[in-house]
mmCIF file of C-alpha atoms and ligand atoms in Angstrom:
data_model
loop_
_atom_site.group_PDB
_atom_site.id
_atom_site.type_symbol
_atom_site.label_atom_id
_atom_site.label_comp_id
_atom_site.label_asym_id
_atom_site.label_seq_id
_atom_site.Cartn_x
_atom_site.Cartn_y
_atom_site.Cartn_z
ATOM 1 C CA UNK A 240 -16.939 7.155 -14.456
ATOM 2 C CA UNK A 241 -16.694 10.755 -15.607
ATOM 3 C CA UNK A 242 -13.933 11.051 -18.197
ATOM 4 C CA UNK A 243 -13.334 14.771 -17.521
ATOM 5 C CA UNK A 244 -12.776 14.119 -13.829
ATOM 6 C CA UNK A 245 -10.741 10.994 -14.566
ATOM 7 C CA UNK A 246 -8.353 13.142 -16.630
ATOM 8 C CA UNK A 247 -7.557 15.240 -13.533
ATOM 9 C CA UNK A 248 -6.781 12.225 -11.347
ATOM 10 C CA UNK A 249 -4.763 10.566 -14.104
ATOM 11 C CA UNK A 250 -2.713 13.736 -14.497
ATOM 12 C CA UNK A 251 -1.928 13.685 -10.773
ATOM 13 C CA UNK A 252 -1.082 9.969 -10.708
ATOM 14 C CA UNK A 253 1.017 10.140 -13.873
ATOM 15 C CA UNK A 254 3.337 12.793 -12.485
ATOM 16 C CA UNK A 255 1.699 15.861 -14.016
ATOM 17 C CA UNK A 256 0.568 17.484 -10.763
ATOM 18 C CA UNK A 257 3.340 20.087 -10.955
ATOM 19 C CA UNK A 258 2.500 20.815 -14.588
ATOM 20 C CA UNK A 259 -1.157 21.340 -13.598
ATOM 21 C CA UNK A 260 -0.222 23.541 -10.636
ATOM 22 C CA UNK A 261 1.934 25.668 -12.922
ATOM 23 C CA UNK A 262 -0.726 25.901 -15.585
ATOM 24 C CA UNK A 263 -3.243 27.099 -12.986
ATOM 25 C CA UNK A 264 -0.813 29.657 -11.545
ATOM 26 C CA UNK A 265 0.149 31.164 -14.900
ATOM 27 C CA UNK A 266 -3.301 31.206 -16.534
ATOM 28 C CA UNK A 267 -4.677 34.719 -16.997
ATOM 29 C CA UNK A 268 -8.359 34.100 -16.382
ATOM 30 C CA UNK A 269 -10.842 36.210 -18.343
ATOM 31 C CA UNK A 270 -14.112 35.231 -19.967
ATOM 32 C CA UNK A 271 -12.356 35.233 -23.357
ATOM 33 C CA UNK A 272 -9.396 33.144 -22.213
ATOM 34 C CA UNK A 273 -11.716 30.565 -20.606
ATOM 35 C CA UNK A 274 -13.882 30.266 -23.713
ATOM 36 C CA UNK A 275 -10.804 29.982 -25.914
ATOM 37 C CA UNK A 276 -9.311 27.276 -23.685
ATOM 38 C CA UNK A 277 -12.396 25.093 -23.266
ATOM 39 C CA UNK A 278 -13.263 25.189 -26.953
ATOM 40 C CA UNK A 279 -9.931 23.610 -27.850
ATOM 41 C CA UNK A 280 -9.807 19.898 -28.568
ATOM 42 C CA UNK A 281 -7.319 18.667 -25.950
ATOM 43 C CA UNK A 282 -4.319 16.880 -27.464
ATOM 44 C CA UNK A 283 -3.186 15.306 -24.207
ATOM 45 C CA UNK A 284 -4.822 14.023 -21.032
ATOM 46 C CA UNK A 285 -3.143 16.717 -18.953
ATOM 47 C CA UNK A 286 -4.663 19.424 -21.176
ATOM 48 C CA UNK A 287 -8.054 17.793 -20.697
ATOM 49 C CA UNK A 288 -7.372 17.817 -16.954
ATOM 50 C CA UNK A 289 -6.724 21.562 -17.047
ATOM 51 C CA UNK A 290 -9.921 22.144 -19.037
ATOM 52 C CA UNK A 291 -11.869 20.225 -16.378
ATOM 53 C CA UNK A 292 -10.422 22.372 -13.597
ATOM 54 C CA UNK A 293 -11.268 25.522 -15.550
ATOM 55 C CA UNK A 294 -14.855 24.398 -16.157
ATOM 56 C CA UNK A 295 -15.310 23.300 -12.563
ATOM 57 C CA UNK A 296 -14.144 26.700 -11.304
ATOM 58 C CA UNK A 297 -16.027 28.879 -13.803
ATOM 59 C CA UNK A 298 -19.315 27.045 -14.462
ATOM 60 C CA UNK A 299 -22.333 27.567 -12.196
ATOM 61 C CA UNK A 300 -21.911 25.458 -9.054
ATOM 62 C CA UNK A 301 -18.881 23.774 -10.624
ATOM 63 C CA UNK A 302 -21.291 21.630 -12.616
ATOM 64 C CA UNK A 303 -19.722 19.864 -15.596
ATOM 65 C CA UNK A 304 -22.885 18.185 -16.897
ATOM 66 C CA UNK A 305 -24.602 19.322 -20.089
ATOM 67 C CA UNK A 306 -26.759 22.417 -19.662
ATOM 68 C CA UNK A 307 -24.362 24.129 -17.266
ATOM 69 C CA UNK A 308 -22.985 27.547 -18.135
ATOM 70 C CA UNK A 309 -20.357 30.122 -17.257
ATOM 71 C CA UNK A 310 -20.729 32.194 -14.100
ATOM 72 C CA UNK A 311 -22.138 35.604 -15.000
ATOM 73 C CA UNK A 312 -22.154 37.401 -11.697
ATOM 74 C CA UNK A 313 -20.444 34.857 -9.488
ATOM 75 C CA UNK A 314 -19.882 35.316 -5.785
ATOM 76 C CA UNK A 315 -19.895 38.957 -4.613
ATOM 77 C CA UNK A 316 -20.307 40.146 -8.198
ATOM 78 C CA UNK A 317 -16.774 39.028 -8.983
ATOM 79 C CA UNK A 318 -18.060 37.243 -12.068
ATOM 80 C CA UNK A 319 -16.081 34.526 -13.707
ATOM 81 C CA UNK A 320 -13.127 34.912 -11.322
ATOM 82 C CA UNK A 321 -15.202 34.516 -8.167
ATOM 83 C CA UNK A 322 -14.235 30.880 -7.593
ATOM 84 C CA UNK A 323 -10.775 31.000 -9.151
ATOM 85 C CA UNK A 324 -8.226 30.592 -6.352
ATOM 86 C CA UNK A 325 -5.056 29.682 -8.265
ATOM 87 C CA UNK A 326 -2.711 29.514 -5.246
ATOM 88 C CA UNK A 327 -5.059 27.222 -3.314
ATOM 89 C CA UNK A 328 -5.616 24.973 -6.312
ATOM 90 C CA UNK A 329 -1.911 24.770 -7.072
ATOM 91 C CA UNK A 330 -1.138 23.909 -3.449
ATOM 92 C CA UNK A 331 -3.694 21.094 -3.556
ATOM 93 C CA UNK A 332 -2.060 19.597 -6.639
ATOM 94 C CA UNK A 333 1.396 19.834 -5.088
ATOM 95 C CA UNK A 334 0.120 18.245 -1.867
ATOM 96 C CA UNK A 335 -1.463 15.391 -3.805
ATOM 97 C CA UNK A 336 1.838 14.875 -5.566
ATOM 98 C CA UNK A 337 3.390 13.694 -2.268
ATOM 99 C CA UNK A 338 1.234 10.590 -2.096
ATOM 100 C CA UNK A 339 0.231 10.127 -5.732
ATOM 101 C CA UNK A 340 2.183 6.850 -5.688
ATOM 102 C CA UNK A 341 -0.208 5.429 -3.095
ATOM 103 C CA UNK A 342 -3.360 6.096 -5.122
ATOM 104 C CA UNK A 343 -4.785 3.428 -7.400
ATOM 105 C CA UNK A 344 -7.154 5.456 -9.552
ATOM 106 C CA UNK A 345 -9.681 3.702 -11.772
ATOM 107 C CA UNK A 346 -12.172 5.232 -14.164
ATOM 108 C CA UNK A 347 -14.555 2.332 -13.739
ATOM 109 C CA UNK A 348 -17.899 1.202 -12.412
ATOM 110 C CA UNK A 349 -17.813 1.619 -8.632
ATOM 111 C CA UNK A 350 -20.129 -1.367 -8.132
ATOM 112 C CA UNK A 351 -17.614 -3.587 -9.893
ATOM 113 C CA UNK A 352 -14.787 -2.328 -7.678
ATOM 114 C CA UNK A 353 -16.892 -2.909 -4.539
ATOM 115 C CA UNK A 354 -17.439 -6.517 -5.598
ATOM 116 C CA UNK A 355 -13.730 -6.970 -6.275
ATOM 117 C CA UNK A 356 -12.842 -6.071 -2.672
ATOM 118 C CA UNK A 357 -15.990 -7.480 -1.022
ATOM 119 C CA UNK A 358 -14.293 -10.451 0.674
ATOM 120 C CA UNK A 359 -11.348 -8.395 1.965
ATOM 121 C CA UNK A 360 -11.939 -7.603 5.672
ATOM 122 C CA UNK A 361 -9.232 -4.890 5.601
ATOM 123 C CA UNK A 362 -10.848 -2.858 2.832
ATOM 124 C CA UNK A 363 -12.917 0.176 3.886
ATOM 125 C CA UNK A 364 -15.130 2.213 1.585
ATOM 126 C CA UNK A 365 -16.392 5.764 1.276
ATOM 127 C CA UNK A 366 -19.259 5.805 -1.200
ATOM 128 C CA UNK A 367 -20.728 9.086 -2.473
ATOM 129 C CA UNK A 368 -23.294 8.108 -5.117
ATOM 130 C CA UNK A 369 -25.161 10.583 -7.339
ATOM 131 C CA UNK A 370 -28.370 11.645 -5.605
ATOM 132 C CA UNK A 371 -31.033 10.177 -7.833
ATOM 133 C CA UNK A 372 -32.812 7.781 -5.467
ATOM 134 C CA UNK A 373 -36.494 8.356 -4.796
ATOM 135 C CA UNK A 374 -37.008 10.303 -8.002
ATOM 136 C CA UNK A 375 -34.742 13.134 -6.826
ATOM 137 C CA UNK A 376 -33.399 14.961 -9.819
ATOM 138 C CA UNK A 377 -30.379 16.769 -8.339
ATOM 139 C CA UNK A 378 -27.991 14.029 -9.427
ATOM 140 C CA UNK A 379 -29.284 14.250 -12.968
ATOM 141 C CA UNK A 380 -28.649 17.979 -13.153
ATOM 142 C CA UNK A 381 -25.228 17.742 -11.514
ATOM 143 C CA UNK A 382 -23.532 14.741 -13.089
ATOM 144 C CA UNK A 383 -22.985 13.312 -16.532
ATOM 145 C CA UNK A 384 -23.276 9.810 -15.058
ATOM 146 C CA UNK A 385 -26.310 9.952 -12.828
ATOM 147 C CA UNK A 386 -27.940 6.621 -13.648
ATOM 148 C CA UNK A 387 -27.400 4.218 -10.805
ATOM 149 C CA UNK A 388 -29.273 1.161 -9.577
ATOM 150 C CA UNK A 389 -29.466 2.241 -5.919
ATOM 151 C CA UNK A 390 -31.105 -0.990 -4.797
ATOM 152 C CA UNK A 391 -28.186 -2.916 -6.288
ATOM 153 C CA UNK A 392 -25.709 -0.644 -4.548
ATOM 154 C CA UNK A 393 -27.353 -1.361 -1.178
ATOM 155 C CA UNK A 394 -27.335 -5.107 -1.889
ATOM 156 C CA UNK A 395 -23.646 -4.941 -2.813
ATOM 157 C CA UNK A 396 -22.910 -3.051 0.421
ATOM 158 C CA UNK A 397 -24.484 -5.903 2.374
ATOM 159 C CA UNK A 398 -21.900 -8.264 0.888
ATOM 160 C CA UNK A 399 -18.908 -6.161 2.022
ATOM 161 C CA UNK A 400 -16.739 -7.753 4.743
ATOM 162 C CA UNK A 401 -15.081 -4.413 5.486
ATOM 163 C CA UNK A 402 -16.743 -1.287 6.835
ATOM 164 C CA UNK A 403 -18.290 1.391 4.635
ATOM 165 C CA UNK A 404 -19.659 4.908 4.906
ATOM 166 C CA UNK A 405 -22.154 6.142 2.351
ATOM 167 C CA UNK A 406 -23.612 9.644 1.934
ATOM 168 C CA UNK A 407 -27.005 10.325 0.384
ATOM 169 C CA UNK A 408 -29.605 13.034 0.307
ATOM 170 C CA UNK A 409 -32.257 12.832 2.981
ATOM 171 C CA UNK A 410 -34.975 11.062 0.948
ATOM 172 C CA UNK A 411 -37.655 8.635 2.124
ATOM 173 C CA UNK A 412 -36.636 6.133 -0.543
ATOM 174 C CA UNK A 413 -33.064 6.048 0.771
ATOM 175 C CA UNK A 414 -34.205 5.574 4.371
ATOM 176 C CA UNK A 415 -36.464 2.726 3.290
ATOM 177 C CA UNK A 416 -33.597 0.966 1.506
ATOM 178 C CA UNK A 417 -31.251 1.485 4.465
ATOM 179 C CA UNK A 418 -33.817 -0.070 6.834
ATOM 180 C CA UNK A 419 -34.549 -2.973 4.481
ATOM 181 C CA UNK A 420 -30.856 -3.799 4.249
ATOM 182 C CA UNK A 421 -30.309 -3.577 8.003
ATOM 183 C CA UNK A 422 -28.060 -0.514 7.950
ATOM 184 C CA UNK A 423 -27.901 2.385 10.371
ATOM 185 C CA UNK A 424 -28.312 6.020 9.356
ATOM 186 C CA UNK A 425 -27.690 9.476 10.754
ATOM 187 C CA UNK A 426 -28.544 12.983 9.545
ATOM 188 C CA UNK A 427 -25.732 15.482 9.369
ATOM 189 C CA UNK A 428 -25.829 19.148 8.336
ATOM 190 C CA UNK A 429 -24.055 20.100 5.118
ATOM 191 C CA UNK A 430 -23.687 23.374 3.235
ATOM 192 C CA UNK A 431 -24.769 23.308 -0.386
ATOM 193 C CA UNK A 432 -23.453 25.408 -3.269
ATOM 194 C CA UNK A 433 -25.911 28.201 -2.369
ATOM 195 C CA UNK A 434 -24.509 28.276 1.198
ATOM 196 C CA UNK A 435 -27.782 26.964 2.609
ATOM 197 C CA UNK A 436 -27.639 24.318 5.333
ATOM 198 C CA UNK A 437 -29.313 21.050 4.389
ATOM 199 C CA UNK A 438 -29.561 17.653 6.007
ATOM 200 C CA UNK A 439 -27.560 14.880 4.429
ATOM 201 C CA UNK A 440 -27.899 11.207 5.240
ATOM 202 C CA UNK A 441 -24.991 8.989 6.273
ATOM 203 C CA UNK A 442 -25.545 5.242 5.930
ATOM 204 C CA UNK A 443 -23.339 2.515 7.408
ATOM 205 C CA UNK A 444 -23.186 -0.731 9.393
ATOM 206 C CA UNK A 445 -22.580 0.770 12.837
ATOM 207 C CA UNK A 446 -22.651 4.536 13.175
ATOM 208 C CA UNK A 447 -22.830 4.770 16.980
ATOM 209 C CA UNK A 448 -19.394 6.466 16.945
ATOM 210 C CA UNK A 449 -21.053 9.478 15.286
ATOM 211 C CA UNK A 450 -23.336 10.167 18.238
ATOM 212 C CA UNK A 451 -20.686 12.105 20.164
ATOM 213 C CA UNK A 452 -20.986 14.900 17.577
ATOM 214 C CA UNK A 453 -23.724 17.362 18.592
ATOM 215 C CA UNK A 454 -24.964 18.102 15.054
ATOM 216 C CA UNK A 455 -25.630 14.420 14.323
ATOM 217 C CA UNK A 456 -29.017 12.819 14.941
ATOM 218 C CA UNK A 457 -31.044 9.821 13.868
ATOM 219 C CA UNK A 458 -33.453 10.665 11.049
HETATM 220 C C1 SAM B 721 -21.990 12.872 -5.484
HETATM 221 S S1 SAM B 721 -20.826 12.715 -6.809
HETATM 222 C C2 SAM B 721 -19.299 12.409 -6.010
HETATM 223 C C3 SAM B 721 -18.595 13.658 -5.597
HETATM 224 C C4 SAM B 721 -17.225 13.457 -4.952
HETATM 225 N N1 SAM B 721 -17.301 12.612 -3.781
HETATM 226 C C5 SAM B 721 -16.634 14.795 -4.587
HETATM 227 O O1 SAM B 721 -16.577 15.133 -3.405
HETATM 228 O O2 SAM B 721 -16.253 15.527 -5.500
HETATM 229 C C6 SAM B 721 -21.276 11.224 -7.567
HETATM 230 C C7 SAM B 721 -20.342 10.768 -8.702
HETATM 231 O O3 SAM B 721 -20.581 9.381 -8.990
HETATM 232 C C8 SAM B 721 -20.244 9.145 -10.336
HETATM 233 N N2 SAM B 721 -20.864 7.849 -10.707
HETATM 234 C C9 SAM B 721 -22.140 7.586 -11.057
HETATM 235 N N3 SAM B 721 -22.334 6.268 -11.261
HETATM 236 C C10 SAM B 721 -21.134 5.660 -11.016
HETATM 237 C C11 SAM B 721 -20.675 4.309 -11.054
HETATM 238 N N4 SAM B 721 -21.488 3.293 -11.369
HETATM 239 N N5 SAM B 721 -19.383 4.077 -10.752
HETATM 240 C C12 SAM B 721 -18.546 5.073 -10.424
HETATM 241 N N6 SAM B 721 -18.916 6.374 -10.352
HETATM 242 C C13 SAM B 721 -20.194 6.662 -10.657
HETATM 243 C C14 SAM B 721 -20.774 10.370 -11.062
HETATM 244 O O4 SAM B 721 -20.054 10.579 -12.252
HETATM 245 C C15 SAM B 721 -20.521 11.492 -10.028
HETATM 246 O O5 SAM B 721 -19.335 12.175 -10.342
#
């Protein structure tokens, strides 16, 4: 749904991955150059894509939502450049370019897309909704589009012929919904932006295949 993020994917799909990679590689990143760049009104989608990448790499925690700000000290006191890895970013864009033709990107409501493919037994889904269930506020702070009817998402998942995997934060409300809809769940460790290990919840139809991994357990 997020138009800033959509601009990045559209740039990749529309053949501008190399342009983006080049832009990243040749950009001389300073606080002044970042401010100058993100204050511009983008004239093209690919320029908007570059602005999104810049913001994601220089704002606290990569957060694009309102209220976020530029890194002051960054990681290891490296300030605004602490998460700017131009070679790695460029390589990712060039790698994506190889299979851009196989991606059908849509800036749309995910629930609508789920319903569109619901009767297709060959469709599989990875769903990573904003974490706002159970009154948790992280999703609100992190994403521009954080409003989601979680109960409706679970109901829609029940109607899917194909398999799905959904990640959530480990909240009572989420576990209750998973149980009510007859889904399985597992806790897995994940590292957050502050490098702390937290438990994340995976929800699906049959997750027994996950039990061979030692870090996985039932919540
Ligand atoms: C947890 S984030 C996904 C992060 C992503 N998987 C990644 O690794 O970068 C949740 C995203 O869902 C988007 N979103 C919220 N409601 C949506 C909806 N109804 N349809 C599609 N996307 C939605 C938000 O804009 C947010 O970017």
